[in-house]
């Protein structure tokens, strides 16, 4: 035995990662089925992706898609909410429904022997939800209670306000969970209408896989969902609304009781299908993570916060890029300056190809960890299907990231991230609003008058 | 109603984890779990030192050390671990609990030896100087401000520990007090490191894409020369006296949108024979939408926006807690009375056979899910070894749970959920 050597030993040769193979078929009713096989553990998962969500609800009915999702698991034609919950738990299964802006997803997973029965429950909640008046009233009241918790959290408030500031009255502007006022307006008829109009096999996809041969998965999908009929009417047109052009401004939600000030800076950038998608992902990675530029500038160099990062949500329509952090009220001005300067640094001090080696590794590493579980594989395939990206792209994700060079990251950053950024701050405005007003176009909203249901208050 | 088949827990295949358990001459225990499906490997190094081991008047030391372990060594610059993980597509982090400080990395498997070297390096030759100490102390105090002071309900866990323990150091929590951290000197910190950061106080678990013989050679090469001091590692011997009267504490704070209440009952340590029945009790009360607290308090009576149960089983006697966050417009008194009624119900009558069967299936299914990632497998082995004293406990888990009877659940509910054994924290807006 010798003393510890002075430098790390060399890395060995990398081993190739294998990614679950996926195949797709379209059933006679128009339902697209994507099946994959990953048989290491006795678990099977399925996700039904309905290609409509919060972006399809009207401004004055914000929260409708989410309410429909929440009600799906609260009783069906066959059994009430309590019986349904007991059935799911007796199978050791998970059955969940949730809505984003672009999609509503019902997901189920269970151990191999329990899966057929659990999958039958997914079919039941998707096709035959009861939407009883009692459950509508109960779930709506609980959603309003939950909003009180959301509004107590400055980071959550800043994110919701950022969505409004970026999109105005366009479809991604309103809060997915609704507001107390819009939720009070929602009723059983509206819920049933949304479900009837949008939950249909010819505008949905099923992702299914895990410990099951691909052919068996197709057979199971056909047997359970093959009789689901599409309505004879075309899909309702999606709501429109022009996305306002990016504008440099500062919007402050005054929350004197908040413990810290949350900051979200950003702007609307690209859609998921954009050819800039991979450079955008890498540019975001240059800013994110412990070693990313935001955390280095905000936490490591200045101790302004416990953490800072960036995210990109590329969607069907142009999605939002954001940088965010949480700071002491007294340092909100400094955090605003540093965040803006750090985003600007992508142009002034662009990342080199050498810098990108590590940042690209963080992206591909995160991708491979994401598909370590079958729920992760199903979610990744669901995203491909939702945004009309070929499912084979899952096999090529890592290579496409590796192909991104410094020039394309620089181009993307200078076009999409450099100027016209909004900054939203939620915290004790008395500590920073007047200083920021000397340098920026500042708009202050007292937390008590915040109405996310109405775009007009954010213009 | 279409009858659905139910699944018995025994129909669910849970393969035992095949691990190798070896100890170096210097006392370092290494547990290796080869699983070559994915070219990635998880490395965990757990030191048997946590919040309970903080010196008197120096609460938060174990947690402060967690931060210092990232600040470089005599051979490496600060953030070397980040370079060796993040930059190659992996990640690293650490946590401090009441009982352990656990450092972990997940990396592509061709980088395994580099991380074993880095973990050995920071055990052997950490740089503990004034500059590192001062900056990390500020970061920890910032974390305290953010997690404890700024978060709604952030103080609740701290209050539960503080009020439930009068003698045992579990009462001081983990994150520490800013005043005590500010009072510490560099000598205090060095003494703490010398006392607890030594090979015979560590458990190394490596799970994932590895070859056992090659990995063992690397462990011998990099950890083998680190000396173990002759003195024994000090252990907490304080015993919390039996609680004889209910304690009620009321806390009012800004930024509390809905009133909340938690009741915490003293329970035995994780290695105690009643531990499995307490985990089953947690599942009956709190797991899934069919659990008793959800069905009664959230669903039927609509008094709560969430309700939760937790058997917090630790190396030394822990707490069984139930917590309720009131729905809008519901008084704390109304929510609390309903929560208590549920606890009385489980004390008065054994759960039905159907409920026991459901819980068995839930637990077996959760166990299968937890095996999906190498990081999940590694953490399960760390916890079994440090909290229950034996890595083999991971493979006995399912049988242990399935052996619990309805009568056992009734008995532990009766034994531990007694009014004089509880601490109540009422958390209200100002």
Tab-separated table of N, CA and C in Angstrom, chain A residues 12-147:
chain	number	residue	atom	x	y	z
A	12	UNK	N	-11.208	5.642	-17.478
A	12	UNK	CA	-11.145	4.517	-18.403
A	12	UNK	C	-11.918	4.824	-19.672
A	13	UNK	N	-11.932	3.870	-20.599
A	13	UNK	CA	-12.720	4.092	-21.819
A	13	UNK	C	-14.215	4.068	-21.498
A	14	UNK	N	-14.994	4.972	-22.087
A	14	UNK	CA	-16.423	5.001	-21.760
A	14	UNK	C	-17.149	3.774	-22.307
A	15	UNK	N	-18.179	3.337	-21.593
A	15	UNK	CA	-19.048	2.266	-22.106
A	15	UNK	C	-20.270	2.898	-22.737
A	16	UNK	N	-20.738	2.291	-23.824
A	16	UNK	CA	-21.905	2.853	-24.507
A	16	UNK	C	-23.168	2.669	-23.670
A	17	UNK	N	-24.007	3.692	-23.731
A	17	UNK	CA	-25.306	3.576	-23.072
A	17	UNK	C	-26.307	3.024	-24.080
A	18	UNK	N	-27.185	2.166	-23.631
A	18	UNK	CA	-28.244	1.706	-24.532
A	18	UNK	C	-29.540	2.388	-24.116
A	19	UNK	N	-30.294	2.763	-25.118
A	19	UNK	CA	-31.555	3.446	-24.866
A	19	UNK	C	-32.672	2.524	-25.306
A	20	UNK	N	-33.708	2.470	-24.498
A	20	UNK	CA	-34.823	1.571	-24.818
A	20	UNK	C	-35.309	1.822	-26.249
A	21	UNK	N	-35.477	0.736	-27.010
A	21	UNK	CA	-35.974	0.849	-28.371
A	21	UNK	C	-37.486	1.077	-28.305
A	22	UNK	N	-38.000	1.938	-29.172
A	22	UNK	CA	-39.441	2.216	-29.170
A	22	UNK	C	-40.008	1.997	-30.572
A	23	UNK	N	-41.262	1.562	-30.633
A	23	UNK	CA	-41.959	1.405	-31.918
A	23	UNK	C	-43.313	2.065	-31.810
A	24	UNK	N	-43.869	2.486	-32.978
A	24	UNK	CA	-45.194	3.096	-32.901
A	24	UNK	C	-46.164	2.522	-33.921
A	25	UNK	N	-47.434	2.574	-33.574
A	25	UNK	CA	-48.518	2.172	-34.465
A	25	UNK	C	-49.674	3.120	-34.220
A	26	UNK	N	-50.534	3.217	-35.213
A	26	UNK	CA	-51.738	4.024	-35.022
A	26	UNK	C	-52.949	3.097	-35.049
A	27	UNK	N	-53.755	3.130	-34.003
A	27	UNK	CA	-54.950	2.278	-33.949
A	27	UNK	C	-56.007	2.835	-34.907
A	28	UNK	N	-57.018	1.998	-35.211
A	28	UNK	CA	-58.072	2.422	-36.145
A	28	UNK	C	-58.795	3.691	-35.682
A	29	UNK	N	-58.878	3.892	-34.380
A	29	UNK	CA	-59.575	5.091	-33.873
A	29	UNK	C	-58.684	6.323	-33.892
A	30	UNK	N	-57.482	6.210	-34.445
A	30	UNK	CA	-56.602	7.374	-34.558
A	30	UNK	C	-55.619	7.513	-33.419
A	31	UNK	N	-55.738	6.679	-32.383
A	31	UNK	CA	-54.824	6.794	-31.245
A	31	UNK	C	-53.426	6.318	-31.640
A	32	UNK	N	-52.462	7.180	-31.426
A	32	UNK	CA	-51.077	6.818	-31.715
A	32	UNK	C	-50.509	6.089	-30.492
A	33	UNK	N	-49.939	4.916	-30.696
A	33	UNK	CA	-49.392	4.133	-29.582
A	33	UNK	C	-47.890	3.974	-29.778
A	34	UNK	N	-47.131	4.333	-28.778
A	34	UNK	CA	-45.674	4.158	-28.797
A	34	UNK	C	-45.323	3.179	-27.680
A	35	UNK	N	-44.672	2.071	-28.052
A	35	UNK	CA	-44.333	1.056	-27.052
A	35	UNK	C	-42.824	0.910	-26.946
A	36	UNK	N	-42.340	0.653	-25.733
A	36	UNK	CA	-40.904	0.425	-25.534
A	36	UNK	C	-40.715	-0.711	-24.541
A	37	UNK	N	-39.524	-1.293	-24.575
A	37	UNK	CA	-39.236	-2.439	-23.726
A	37	UNK	C	-38.017	-2.115	-22.872
A	38	UNK	N	-38.127	-2.295	-21.558
A	38	UNK	CA	-36.990	-2.097	-20.649
A	38	UNK	C	-37.249	-3.025	-19.463
A	39	UNK	N	-36.643	-4.241	-19.501
A	39	UNK	CA	-37.162	-5.312	-18.662
A	39	UNK	C	-36.321	-5.631	-17.443
A	40	UNK	N	-35.628	-4.624	-16.891
A	40	UNK	CA	-34.727	-4.938	-15.790
A	40	UNK	C	-35.464	-5.190	-14.476
A	41	UNK	N	-36.597	-4.555	-14.266
A	41	UNK	CA	-37.349	-4.730	-13.022
A	41	UNK	C	-38.811	-4.990	-13.374
A	42	UNK	N	-39.569	-5.654	-12.495
A	42	UNK	CA	-40.969	-5.970	-12.812
A	42	UNK	C	-41.896	-4.758	-12.667
A	43	UNK	N	-41.730	-3.779	-13.556
A	43	UNK	CA	-42.547	-2.561	-13.532
A	43	UNK	C	-42.966	-2.209	-14.951
A	44	UNK	N	-44.205	-1.747	-15.108
A	44	UNK	CA	-44.701	-1.269	-16.405
A	44	UNK	C	-45.360	0.097	-16.181
A	45	UNK	N	-45.177	1.008	-17.154
A	45	UNK	CA	-45.749	2.349	-17.044
A	45	UNK	C	-46.474	2.707	-18.331
A	46	UNK	N	-47.495	3.540	-18.225
A	46	UNK	CA	-48.173	4.070	-19.414
A	46	UNK	C	-48.542	5.525	-19.171
A	47	UNK	N	-48.487	6.304	-20.241
A	47	UNK	CA	-48.935	7.707	-20.172
A	47	UNK	C	-49.850	7.970	-21.351
A	48	UNK	N	-51.046	8.448	-21.068
A	48	UNK	CA	-51.918	8.883	-22.139
A	48	UNK	C	-51.774	10.402	-22.272
A	49	UNK	N	-51.343	10.834	-23.459
A	49	UNK	CA	-51.073	12.256	-23.678
A	49	UNK	C	-52.188	12.834	-24.546
A	50	UNK	N	-52.986	13.704	-23.984
A	50	UNK	CA	-54.032	14.413	-24.722
A	50	UNK	C	-53.429	15.749	-25.140
A	51	UNK	N	-53.500	16.057	-26.440
A	51	UNK	CA	-52.740	17.212	-26.925
A	51	UNK	C	-53.459	18.534	-26.700
A	52	UNK	N	-54.128	18.659	-25.585
A	52	UNK	CA	-54.771	19.917	-25.221
A	52	UNK	C	-54.596	20.136	-23.735
A	53	UNK	N	-54.436	21.384	-23.354
A	53	UNK	CA	-54.230	21.694	-21.939
A	53	UNK	C	-54.632	23.121	-21.643
A	54	UNK	N	-53.886	23.737	-20.730
A	54	UNK	CA	-54.225	25.085	-20.287
A	54	UNK	C	-54.235	26.110	-21.417
A	55	UNK	N	-53.441	25.891	-22.465
A	55	UNK	CA	-53.416	26.852	-23.571
A	55	UNK	C	-54.737	26.842	-24.335
A	56	UNK	N	-55.550	25.811	-24.123
A	56	UNK	CA	-56.823	25.712	-24.847
A	56	UNK	C	-57.992	26.278	-24.055
A	57	UNK	N	-57.739	26.763	-22.848
A	57	UNK	CA	-58.845	27.335	-22.068
A	57	UNK	C	-58.890	28.845	-22.278
A	58	UNK	N	-60.068	29.400	-22.109
A	58	UNK	CA	-60.203	30.847	-22.274
A	58	UNK	C	-59.640	31.551	-21.044
A	59	UNK	N	-59.248	32.799	-21.288
A	59	UNK	CA	-58.744	33.679	-20.237
A	59	UNK	C	-59.623	33.661	-18.962
A	60	UNK	N	-60.946	33.748	-19.146
A	60	UNK	CA	-61.827	33.869	-17.978
A	60	UNK	C	-62.167	32.512	-17.357
A	61	UNK	N	-61.600	31.432	-17.927
A	61	UNK	CA	-61.827	30.116	-17.331
A	61	UNK	C	-60.472	29.478	-16.981
A	62	UNK	N	-59.509	30.305	-16.598
A	62	UNK	CA	-58.174	29.798	-16.240
A	62	UNK	C	-58.308	28.755	-15.139
A	63	UNK	N	-57.608	27.644	-15.318
A	63	UNK	CA	-57.679	26.561	-14.341
A	63	UNK	C	-58.592	25.431	-14.787
A	64	UNK	N	-59.276	25.595	-15.936
A	64	UNK	CA	-60.240	24.570	-16.367
A	64	UNK	C	-59.555	23.248	-16.712
A	65	UNK	N	-58.484	23.291	-17.515
A	65	UNK	CA	-57.816	22.037	-17.897
A	65	UNK	C	-57.280	21.326	-16.654
A	66	UNK	N	-56.748	22.106	-15.715
A	66	UNK	CA	-56.215	21.507	-14.485
A	66	UNK	C	-57.345	20.912	-13.644
A	67	UNK	N	-58.485	21.587	-13.624
A	67	UNK	CA	-59.633	21.078	-12.858
A	67	UNK	C	-60.142	19.770	-13.473
A	68	UNK	N	-60.183	19.717	-14.808
A	68	UNK	CA	-60.586	18.477	-15.479
A	68	UNK	C	-59.626	17.352	-15.079
A	69	UNK	N	-58.326	17.623	-15.147
A	69	UNK	CA	-57.336	16.606	-14.761
A	69	UNK	C	-57.555	16.135	-13.330
A	70	UNK	N	-57.729	17.092	-12.429
A	70	UNK	CA	-57.879	16.732	-11.013
A	70	UNK	C	-59.133	15.886	-10.798
A	71	UNK	N	-60.195	16.154	-11.588
A	71	UNK	CA	-61.466	15.442	-11.389
A	71	UNK	C	-61.469	14.044	-12.011
A	72	UNK	N	-60.575	13.792	-12.977
A	72	UNK	CA	-60.585	12.476	-13.631
A	72	UNK	C	-60.441	11.352	-12.610
A	73	UNK	N	-59.588	11.561	-11.599
A	73	UNK	CA	-59.332	10.494	-10.631
A	73	UNK	C	-60.288	10.573	-9.432
A	74	UNK	N	-61.350	11.395	-9.551
A	74	UNK	CA	-62.288	11.547	-8.429
A	74	UNK	C	-63.628	10.898	-8.745
A	75	UNK	N	-63.588	9.735	-9.354
A	75	UNK	CA	-64.834	8.996	-9.569
A	75	UNK	C	-65.132	8.798	-11.035
A	76	UNK	N	-65.681	7.592	-11.346
A	76	UNK	CA	-65.998	7.225	-12.723
A	76	UNK	C	-67.413	6.673	-12.744
A	77	UNK	N	-67.869	6.276	-13.932
A	77	UNK	CA	-69.182	5.656	-14.036
A	77	UNK	C	-69.248	4.395	-13.166
A	78	UNK	N	-68.101	3.714	-13.001
A	78	UNK	CA	-68.097	2.446	-12.267
A	78	UNK	C	-67.922	2.600	-10.764
A	79	UNK	N	-67.137	3.607	-10.321
A	79	UNK	CA	-66.847	3.693	-8.890
A	79	UNK	C	-66.565	5.131	-8.465
A	80	UNK	N	-66.887	5.415	-7.199
A	80	UNK	CA	-66.676	6.755	-6.660
A	80	UNK	C	-65.217	6.999	-6.322
A	81	UNK	N	-64.919	8.221	-5.882
A	81	UNK	CA	-63.532	8.605	-5.622
A	81	UNK	C	-62.878	7.712	-4.580
A	82	UNK	N	-63.597	7.403	-3.521
A	82	UNK	CA	-63.019	6.589	-2.449
A	82	UNK	C	-62.718	5.173	-2.937
A	83	UNK	N	-63.677	4.605	-3.697
A	83	UNK	CA	-63.480	3.246	-4.211
A	83	UNK	C	-62.320	3.232	-5.221
A	84	UNK	N	-62.224	4.283	-6.016
A	84	UNK	CA	-61.153	4.362	-7.002
A	84	UNK	C	-59.781	4.439	-6.303
A	85	UNK	N	-59.696	5.284	-5.275
A	85	UNK	CA	-58.432	5.403	-4.532
A	85	UNK	C	-58.065	4.064	-3.909
A	86	UNK	N	-59.067	3.363	-3.360
A	86	UNK	CA	-58.803	2.060	-2.740
A	86	UNK	C	-58.334	1.057	-3.790
A	87	UNK	N	-58.933	1.098	-4.994
A	87	UNK	CA	-58.545	0.169	-6.059
A	87	UNK	C	-57.099	0.417	-6.486
A	88	UNK	N	-56.724	1.681	-6.634
A	88	UNK	CA	-55.353	2.021	-7.052
A	88	UNK	C	-54.353	1.543	-5.999
A	89	UNK	N	-54.629	1.847	-4.743
A	89	UNK	CA	-53.677	1.489	-3.687
A	89	UNK	C	-53.619	-0.022	-3.468
A	90	UNK	N	-54.762	-0.705	-3.654
A	90	UNK	CA	-54.758	-2.170	-3.489
A	90	UNK	C	-53.887	-2.832	-4.557
A	91	UNK	N	-53.699	-2.150	-5.679
A	91	UNK	CA	-52.817	-2.666	-6.727
A	91	UNK	C	-51.373	-2.202	-6.530
A	92	UNK	N	-51.133	-1.366	-5.533
A	92	UNK	CA	-49.798	-0.782	-5.370
A	92	UNK	C	-49.436	0.090	-6.560
A	93	UNK	N	-50.450	0.613	-7.247
A	93	UNK	CA	-50.227	1.372	-8.478
A	93	UNK	C	-50.130	2.863	-8.180
A	94	UNK	N	-49.715	3.600	-9.203
A	94	UNK	CA	-49.828	5.060	-9.157
A	94	UNK	C	-50.675	5.468	-10.338
A	95	UNK	N	-51.646	6.304	-10.093
A	95	UNK	CA	-52.506	6.801	-11.165
A	95	UNK	C	-52.636	8.294	-10.954
A	96	UNK	N	-52.142	9.080	-11.912
A	96	UNK	CA	-52.141	10.529	-11.750
A	96	UNK	C	-52.582	11.204	-13.029
A	97	UNK	N	-53.151	12.369	-12.885
A	97	UNK	CA	-53.519	13.161	-14.053
A	97	UNK	C	-53.084	14.592	-13.803
A	98	UNK	N	-52.527	15.228	-14.828
A	98	UNK	CA	-52.064	16.604	-14.670
A	98	UNK	C	-52.115	17.307	-16.013
A	99	UNK	N	-52.234	18.627	-15.977
A	99	UNK	CA	-52.270	19.418	-17.208
A	99	UNK	C	-51.135	20.404	-17.258
A	100	UNK	N	-50.513	20.520	-18.418
A	100	UNK	CA	-49.620	21.633	-18.706
A	100	UNK	C	-50.332	22.558	-19.671
A	101	UNK	N	-49.615	23.502	-20.257
A	101	UNK	CA	-50.252	24.370	-21.243
A	101	UNK	C	-50.597	23.594	-22.519
A	102	UNK	N	-49.697	22.714	-22.960
A	102	UNK	CA	-49.874	22.079	-24.265
A	102	UNK	C	-50.549	20.721	-24.210
A	103	UNK	N	-50.616	20.106	-23.056
A	103	UNK	CA	-51.119	18.736	-22.988
A	103	UNK	C	-51.726	18.455	-21.629
A	104	UNK	N	-52.574	17.434	-21.619
A	104	UNK	CA	-53.075	16.864	-20.373
A	104	UNK	C	-52.635	15.407	-20.380
A	105	UNK	N	-52.030	14.962	-19.304
A	105	UNK	CA	-51.428	13.631	-19.279
A	105	UNK	C	-52.030	12.818	-18.141
A	106	UNK	N	-52.446	11.605	-18.453
A	106	UNK	CA	-52.884	10.673	-17.417
A	106	UNK	C	-51.848	9.555	-17.394
A	107	UNK	N	-51.257	9.305	-16.235
A	107	UNK	CA	-50.189	8.316	-16.189
A	107	UNK	C	-50.494	7.251	-15.151
A	108	UNK	N	-50.033	6.049	-15.457
A	108	UNK	CA	-50.225	4.938	-14.528
A	108	UNK	C	-48.950	4.113	-14.520
A	109	UNK	N	-48.595	3.572	-13.364
A	109	UNK	CA	-47.501	2.608	-13.334
A	109	UNK	C	-47.799	1.612	-12.227
A	110	UNK	N	-47.291	0.392	-12.419
A	110	UNK	CA	-47.544	-0.672	-11.435
A	110	UNK	C	-46.543	-1.781	-11.649
A	111	UNK	N	-46.471	-2.684	-10.690
A	111	UNK	CA	-45.635	-3.865	-10.881
A	111	UNK	C	-46.276	-4.728	-11.971
A	112	UNK	N	-45.473	-5.604	-12.576
A	112	UNK	CA	-45.937	-6.365	-13.735
A	112	UNK	C	-47.247	-7.117	-13.475
A	113	UNK	N	-47.384	-7.866	-12.353
A	113	UNK	CA	-48.657	-8.588	-12.170
A	113	UNK	C	-49.857	-7.655	-11.980
A	114	UNK	N	-49.635	-6.451	-11.464
A	114	UNK	CA	-50.745	-5.532	-11.185
A	114	UNK	C	-51.076	-4.645	-12.373
A	115	UNK	N	-50.192	-4.613	-13.393
A	115	UNK	CA	-50.366	-3.591	-14.424
A	115	UNK	C	-51.664	-3.718	-15.240
A	116	UNK	N	-52.065	-4.930	-15.702
A	116	UNK	CA	-53.288	-4.966	-16.521
A	116	UNK	C	-54.491	-4.337	-15.810
A	117	UNK	N	-54.643	-4.622	-14.524
A	117	UNK	CA	-55.777	-4.045	-13.782
A	117	UNK	C	-55.596	-2.536	-13.611
A	118	UNK	N	-54.354	-2.094	-13.404
A	118	UNK	CA	-54.105	-0.660	-13.246
A	118	UNK	C	-54.356	0.079	-14.562
A	119	UNK	N	-53.999	-0.556	-15.670
A	119	UNK	CA	-54.212	0.057	-16.984
A	119	UNK	C	-55.713	0.164	-17.277
A	120	UNK	N	-56.494	-0.816	-16.817
A	120	UNK	CA	-57.951	-0.729	-16.975
A	120	UNK	C	-58.501	0.480	-16.218
A	121	UNK	N	-57.864	0.823	-15.093
A	121	UNK	CA	-58.311	2.011	-14.344
A	121	UNK	C	-57.984	3.285	-15.117
A	122	UNK	N	-56.847	3.304	-15.816
A	122	UNK	CA	-56.525	4.477	-16.639
A	122	UNK	C	-57.622	4.664	-17.697
A	123	UNK	N	-57.994	3.560	-18.354
A	123	UNK	CA	-59.045	3.623	-19.359
A	123	UNK	C	-60.346	4.164	-18.757
A	124	UNK	N	-60.649	3.678	-17.564
A	124	UNK	CA	-61.890	4.086	-16.902
A	124	UNK	C	-61.909	5.598	-16.620
A	125	UNK	N	-60.814	6.122	-16.094
A	125	UNK	CA	-60.832	7.548	-15.738
A	125	UNK	C	-60.766	8.436	-16.983
A	126	UNK	N	-60.135	7.959	-18.048
A	126	UNK	CA	-60.035	8.782	-19.250
A	126	UNK	C	-61.369	8.813	-19.998
A	127	UNK	N	-62.027	7.655	-20.081
A	127	UNK	CA	-63.228	7.589	-20.931
A	127	UNK	C	-64.535	7.767	-20.192
A	128	UNK	N	-64.569	7.429	-18.908
A	128	UNK	CA	-65.857	7.461	-18.225
A	128	UNK	C	-65.788	8.199	-16.884
A	129	UNK	N	-65.188	9.377	-16.840
A	129	UNK	CA	-65.163	10.105	-15.565
A	129	UNK	C	-66.583	10.543	-15.186
A	130	UNK	N	-66.849	10.578	-13.874
A	130	UNK	CA	-68.210	10.917	-13.434
A	130	UNK	C	-68.437	12.435	-13.393
A	131	UNK	N	-67.414	13.218	-13.020
A	131	UNK	CA	-67.562	14.673	-12.847
A	131	UNK	C	-68.801	14.987	-12.010
A	132	UNK	N	-68.961	14.323	-10.874
A	132	UNK	CA	-70.156	14.586	-10.058
A	132	UNK	C	-70.102	16.009	-9.513
A	133	UNK	N	-71.286	16.594	-9.338
A	133	UNK	CA	-71.361	17.982	-8.870
A	133	UNK	C	-70.654	18.122	-7.525
A	134	UNK	N	-70.815	17.103	-6.673
A	134	UNK	CA	-70.181	17.136	-5.356
A	134	UNK	C	-68.666	17.232	-5.488
A	135	UNK	N	-68.101	16.420	-6.406
A	135	UNK	CA	-66.643	16.420	-6.560
A	135	UNK	C	-66.154	17.733	-7.181
A	136	UNK	N	-66.923	18.277	-8.115
A	136	UNK	CA	-66.522	19.562	-8.716
A	136	UNK	C	-66.409	20.608	-7.611
A	137	UNK	N	-67.411	20.663	-6.755
A	137	UNK	CA	-67.410	21.656	-5.676
A	137	UNK	C	-66.233	21.425	-4.727
A	138	UNK	N	-66.009	20.155	-4.390
A	138	UNK	CA	-64.952	19.836	-3.424
A	138	UNK	C	-63.555	20.144	-3.997
A	139	UNK	N	-63.295	19.686	-5.227
A	139	UNK	CA	-61.960	19.873	-5.799
A	139	UNK	C	-61.680	21.361	-6.035
A	140	UNK	N	-62.719	22.091	-6.466
A	140	UNK	CA	-62.554	23.525	-6.689
A	140	UNK	C	-62.187	24.222	-5.375
A	141	UNK	N	-62.857	23.847	-4.284
A	141	UNK	CA	-62.563	24.468	-2.981
A	141	UNK	C	-61.131	24.135	-2.550
A	142	UNK	N	-60.704	22.899	-2.784
A	142	UNK	CA	-59.339	22.521	-2.394
A	142	UNK	C	-58.318	23.280	-3.245
A	143	UNK	N	-58.626	23.451	-4.544
A	143	UNK	CA	-57.699	24.195	-5.402
A	143	UNK	C	-57.547	25.630	-4.912
A	144	UNK	N	-58.648	26.210	-4.447
A	144	UNK	CA	-58.575	27.592	-3.951
A	144	UNK	C	-57.751	27.644	-2.661
A	145	UNK	N	-57.922	26.646	-1.786
A	145	UNK	CA	-57.083	26.557	-0.572
A	145	UNK	C	-55.609	26.453	-0.940
A	146	UNK	N	-55.317	25.611	-1.913
A	146	UNK	CA	-53.917	25.400	-2.303
A	146	UNK	C	-53.290	26.686	-2.855
A	147	UNK	N	-54.116	27.542	-3.474
A	147	UNK	CA	-53.581	28.808	-3.992
A	147	UNK	C	-53.011	29.672	-2.871
